[in-house]
Short mmCIF file of C-alpha atoms (C1' of nucleotides) in Angstrom, two decimals:
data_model
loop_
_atom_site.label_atom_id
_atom_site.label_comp_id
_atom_site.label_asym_id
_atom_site.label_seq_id
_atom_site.Cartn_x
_atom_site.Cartn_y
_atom_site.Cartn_z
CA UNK A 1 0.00 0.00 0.00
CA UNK A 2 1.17 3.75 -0.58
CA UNK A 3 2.70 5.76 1.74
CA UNK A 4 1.32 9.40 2.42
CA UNK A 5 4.26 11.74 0.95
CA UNK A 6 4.83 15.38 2.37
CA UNK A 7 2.46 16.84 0.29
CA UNK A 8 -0.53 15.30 1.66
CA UNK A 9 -0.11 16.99 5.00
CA UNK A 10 0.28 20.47 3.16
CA UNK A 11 -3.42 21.58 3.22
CA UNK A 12 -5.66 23.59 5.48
CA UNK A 13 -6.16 22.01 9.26
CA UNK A 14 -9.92 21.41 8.68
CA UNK A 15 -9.08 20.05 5.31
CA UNK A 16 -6.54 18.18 6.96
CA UNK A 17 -9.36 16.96 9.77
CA UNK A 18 -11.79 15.38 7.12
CA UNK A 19 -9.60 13.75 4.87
CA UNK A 20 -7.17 12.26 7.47
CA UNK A 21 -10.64 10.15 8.01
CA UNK A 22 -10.42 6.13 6.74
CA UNK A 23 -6.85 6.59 6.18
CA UNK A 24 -4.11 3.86 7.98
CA UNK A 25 -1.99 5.17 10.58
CA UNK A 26 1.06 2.70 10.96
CA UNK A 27 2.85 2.21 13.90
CA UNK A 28 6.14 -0.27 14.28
CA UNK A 29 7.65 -0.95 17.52
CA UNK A 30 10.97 -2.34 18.15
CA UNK A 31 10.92 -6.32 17.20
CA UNK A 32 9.27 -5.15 13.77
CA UNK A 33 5.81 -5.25 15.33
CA UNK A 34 3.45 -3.98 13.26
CA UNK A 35 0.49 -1.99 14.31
CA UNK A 36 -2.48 -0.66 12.45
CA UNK A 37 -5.45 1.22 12.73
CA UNK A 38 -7.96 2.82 10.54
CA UNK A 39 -8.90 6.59 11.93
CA UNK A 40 -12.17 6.89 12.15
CA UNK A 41 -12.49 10.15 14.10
CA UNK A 42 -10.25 13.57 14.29
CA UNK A 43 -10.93 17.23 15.81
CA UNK A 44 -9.05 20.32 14.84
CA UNK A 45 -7.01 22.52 16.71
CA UNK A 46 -6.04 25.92 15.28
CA UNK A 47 -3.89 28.81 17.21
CA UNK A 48 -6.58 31.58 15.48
CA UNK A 49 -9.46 32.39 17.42
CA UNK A 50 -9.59 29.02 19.33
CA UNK A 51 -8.46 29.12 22.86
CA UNK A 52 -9.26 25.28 22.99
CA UNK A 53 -5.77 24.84 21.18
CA UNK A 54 -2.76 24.54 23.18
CA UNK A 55 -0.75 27.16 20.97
CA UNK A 56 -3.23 29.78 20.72
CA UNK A 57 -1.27 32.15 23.18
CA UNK A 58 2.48 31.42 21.38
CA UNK A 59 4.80 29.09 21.86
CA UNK A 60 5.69 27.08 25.15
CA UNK A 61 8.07 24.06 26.16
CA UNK A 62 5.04 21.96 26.07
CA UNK A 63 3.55 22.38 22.32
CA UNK A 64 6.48 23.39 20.21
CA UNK A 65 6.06 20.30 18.22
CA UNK A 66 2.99 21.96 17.08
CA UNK A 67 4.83 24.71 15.41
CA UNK A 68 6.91 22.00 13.29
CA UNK A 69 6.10 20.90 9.63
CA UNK A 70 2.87 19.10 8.45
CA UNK A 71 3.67 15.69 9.31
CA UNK A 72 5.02 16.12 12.63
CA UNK A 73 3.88 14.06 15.77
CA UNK A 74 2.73 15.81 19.00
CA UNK A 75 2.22 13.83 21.55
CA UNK A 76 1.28 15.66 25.23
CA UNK A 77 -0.18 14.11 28.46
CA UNK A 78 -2.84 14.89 30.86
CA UNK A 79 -5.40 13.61 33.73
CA UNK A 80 -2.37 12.43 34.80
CA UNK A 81 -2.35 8.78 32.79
CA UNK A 82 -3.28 9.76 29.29
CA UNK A 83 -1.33 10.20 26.35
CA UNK A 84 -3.05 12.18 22.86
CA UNK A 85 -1.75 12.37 19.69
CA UNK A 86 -2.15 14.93 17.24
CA UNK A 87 -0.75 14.84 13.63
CA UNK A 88 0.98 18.96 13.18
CA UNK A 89 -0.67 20.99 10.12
CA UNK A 90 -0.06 24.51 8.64
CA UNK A 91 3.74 25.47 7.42
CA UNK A 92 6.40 25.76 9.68
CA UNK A 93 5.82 28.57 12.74
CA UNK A 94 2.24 28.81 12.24
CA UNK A 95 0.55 25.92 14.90
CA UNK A 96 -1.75 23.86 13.94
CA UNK A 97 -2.83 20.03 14.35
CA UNK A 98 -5.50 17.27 14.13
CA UNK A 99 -6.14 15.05 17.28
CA UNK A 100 -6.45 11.66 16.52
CA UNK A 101 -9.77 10.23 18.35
CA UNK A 102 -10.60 6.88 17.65
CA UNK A 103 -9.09 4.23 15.09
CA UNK A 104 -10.70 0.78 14.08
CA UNK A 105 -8.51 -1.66 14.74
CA UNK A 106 -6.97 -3.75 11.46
CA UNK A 107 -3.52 -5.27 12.15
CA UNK A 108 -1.46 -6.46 14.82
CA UNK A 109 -4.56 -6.93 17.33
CA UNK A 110 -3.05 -9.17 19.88
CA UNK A 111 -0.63 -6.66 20.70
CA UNK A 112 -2.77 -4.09 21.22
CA UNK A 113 -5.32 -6.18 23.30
CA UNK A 114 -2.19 -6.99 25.74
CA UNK A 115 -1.81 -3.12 25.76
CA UNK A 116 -4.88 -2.12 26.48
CA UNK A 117 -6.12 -5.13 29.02
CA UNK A 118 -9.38 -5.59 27.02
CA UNK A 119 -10.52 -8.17 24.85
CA UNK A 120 -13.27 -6.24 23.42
CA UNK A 121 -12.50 -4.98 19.57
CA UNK A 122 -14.92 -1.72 19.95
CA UNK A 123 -13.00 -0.85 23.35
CA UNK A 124 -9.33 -1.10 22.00
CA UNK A 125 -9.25 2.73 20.38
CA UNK A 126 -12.63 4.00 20.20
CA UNK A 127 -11.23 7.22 22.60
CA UNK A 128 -7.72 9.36 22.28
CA UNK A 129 -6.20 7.84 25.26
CA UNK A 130 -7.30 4.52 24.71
CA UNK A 131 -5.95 4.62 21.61
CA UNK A 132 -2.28 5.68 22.27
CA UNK A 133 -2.03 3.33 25.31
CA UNK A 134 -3.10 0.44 22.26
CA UNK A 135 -0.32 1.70 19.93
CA UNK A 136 2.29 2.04 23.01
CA UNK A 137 2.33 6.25 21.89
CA UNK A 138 3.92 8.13 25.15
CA UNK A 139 6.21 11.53 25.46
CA UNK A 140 9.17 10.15 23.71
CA UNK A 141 7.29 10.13 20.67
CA UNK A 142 6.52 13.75 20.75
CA UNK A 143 8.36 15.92 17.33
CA UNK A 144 8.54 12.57 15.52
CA UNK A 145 7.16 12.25 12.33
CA UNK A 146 5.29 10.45 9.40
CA UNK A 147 8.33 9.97 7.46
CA UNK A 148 10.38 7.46 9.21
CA UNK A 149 10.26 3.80 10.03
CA UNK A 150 8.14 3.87 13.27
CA UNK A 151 5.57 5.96 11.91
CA UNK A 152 3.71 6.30 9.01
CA UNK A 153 0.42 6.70 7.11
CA UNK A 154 -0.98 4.23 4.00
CA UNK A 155 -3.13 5.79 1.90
CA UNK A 156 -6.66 4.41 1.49
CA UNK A 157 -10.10 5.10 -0.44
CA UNK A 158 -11.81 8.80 0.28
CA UNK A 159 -14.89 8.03 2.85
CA UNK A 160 -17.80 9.07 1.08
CA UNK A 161 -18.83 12.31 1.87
CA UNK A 162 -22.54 11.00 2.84
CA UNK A 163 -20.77 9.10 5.49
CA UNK A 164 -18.83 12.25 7.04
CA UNK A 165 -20.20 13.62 10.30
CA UNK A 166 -19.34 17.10 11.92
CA UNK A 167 -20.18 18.50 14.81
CA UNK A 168 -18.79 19.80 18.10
CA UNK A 169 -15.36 19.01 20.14
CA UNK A 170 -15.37 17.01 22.82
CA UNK A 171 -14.49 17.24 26.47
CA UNK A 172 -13.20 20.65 26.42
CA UNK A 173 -14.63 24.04 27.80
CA UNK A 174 -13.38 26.97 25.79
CA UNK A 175 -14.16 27.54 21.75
CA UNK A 176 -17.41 24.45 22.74
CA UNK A 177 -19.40 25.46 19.62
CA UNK A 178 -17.11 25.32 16.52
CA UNK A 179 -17.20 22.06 14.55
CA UNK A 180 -14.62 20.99 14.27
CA UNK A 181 -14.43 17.76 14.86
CA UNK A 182 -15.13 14.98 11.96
CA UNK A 183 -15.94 11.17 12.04
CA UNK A 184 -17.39 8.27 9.86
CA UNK A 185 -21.47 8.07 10.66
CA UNK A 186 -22.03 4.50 12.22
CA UNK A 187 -18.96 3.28 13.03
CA UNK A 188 -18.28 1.40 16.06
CA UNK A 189 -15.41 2.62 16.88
CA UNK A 190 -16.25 5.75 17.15
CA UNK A 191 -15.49 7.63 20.43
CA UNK A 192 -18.35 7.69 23.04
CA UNK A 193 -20.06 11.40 23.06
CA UNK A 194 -19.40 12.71 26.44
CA UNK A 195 -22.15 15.58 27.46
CA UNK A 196 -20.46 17.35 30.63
"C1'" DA B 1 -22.06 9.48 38.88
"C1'" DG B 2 -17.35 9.84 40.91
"C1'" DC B 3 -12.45 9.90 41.16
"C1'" DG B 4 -7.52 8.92 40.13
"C1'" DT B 5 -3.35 11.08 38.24
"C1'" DG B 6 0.52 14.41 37.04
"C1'" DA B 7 2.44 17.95 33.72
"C1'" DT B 8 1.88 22.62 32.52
"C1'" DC B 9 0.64 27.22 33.05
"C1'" DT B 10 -0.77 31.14 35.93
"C1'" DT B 11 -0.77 33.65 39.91
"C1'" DT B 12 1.44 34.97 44.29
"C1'" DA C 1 5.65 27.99 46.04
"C1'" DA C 2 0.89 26.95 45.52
"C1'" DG C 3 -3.27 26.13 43.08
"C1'" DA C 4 -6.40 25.59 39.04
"C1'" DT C 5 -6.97 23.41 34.92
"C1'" DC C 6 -7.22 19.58 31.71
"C1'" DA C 7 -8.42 17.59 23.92
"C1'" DC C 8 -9.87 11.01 29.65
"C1'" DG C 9 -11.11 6.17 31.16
"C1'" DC C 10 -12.56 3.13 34.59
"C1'" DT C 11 -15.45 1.29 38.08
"C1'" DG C 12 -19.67 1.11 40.45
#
DNA sequence: AGCGTGATCTTT
DNA sequence: AAGATCACGCTG
């Protein structure tokens, strides 16, 4: 299967959001242990106008990685045992990035099973921090990227657009009504909507 | 419905 | 130095 070139990432973070959808994120851990999962489910983050995003205010220690090249990996942590994992958009010094929600698992499933603790398929990445404890994603792998051996993404067919759904973020407080996040209508793995 | 868990950022 | 906040997941 193809792999996503540098060009890909180069478009607009909502763009970015919607199309990232049904595409394979690869991940390979030491051993050659291959990992796969279809993403199902992504939410924008952009530094304009949206105090939700971690880089709206500038740059800190924390989400540099943000300001990197499309393609980058930031990874952060919070609630003090959960990992998220955002793929950087926009050119270099402007921040940007998609958060990765939910993935449907489709190769190396035994692995991620041990990871995770759970047997049950719609409970291995169907949330953000569920699904970075299933692909073994923690701090080190923050300002990595999608062009090296450990990470990558395979390209895949468009989801129909009849099968896109938008609507709010989730779980955050600030910049609640843009919609901004995207996902595929009916599909299991799909994150939980949490109304707090 | 509640609570654990810890880094980061903000305020003193 | 201390406290509030937080893009969550689990159990009950």
């Amino acid at each position: 299967m193809e792999r996503l070139t540098r060009q890909f990432y180069e478009i607009p973070t909502l763009v970015l959001a919607e199309k990232l959808l049904g595409k394979i994120f690869v991940r390979i851990l030491p051993g050659n242990i291959v990992l796969k999962g279809r993403i199902v489910e992504t939410e924008a983050y952009l530094a304009e106008n949206d105090e939700a995003c971690h880089a709206w205010k500038g740059k800190t220690r924390r989400n540099q990685a943000m300001f990197q090249f499309p393609g980058t990996i930031y990874v952060y942590f919070t609630y003090g045992n959960h990992y998220m994992l955002n793929i950087v958009s926009e050119p270099e010094n402007t921040a940007g990035a998609v958060l990765i929600r939910a993935m449907e698992p489709v190769e190396g499933i035994p692995v991620m099973k041990q990871q995770r603790g759970m047997e049950k398929l719609t409970s291995l990445m169907s949330g953000p921090g569920k699904l970075t404890r299933a692909l073994a994603i923690e701090n080190a792998c923050n300002g990595m990227n999608l062009f090296g051996e450990e990470f990558f993404l395979e390209n895949a067919a468009p989801v129909p657009e009849k099968l896109i759904g938008t609507s709010r973020r989730i779980g955050i407080s600030k910049s609640r009504e843009l919609p901004w996040r995207k996902f595929i209508i009916e599909n299991p793995h799909v994150s939980k909507t949490r109304t707090a």
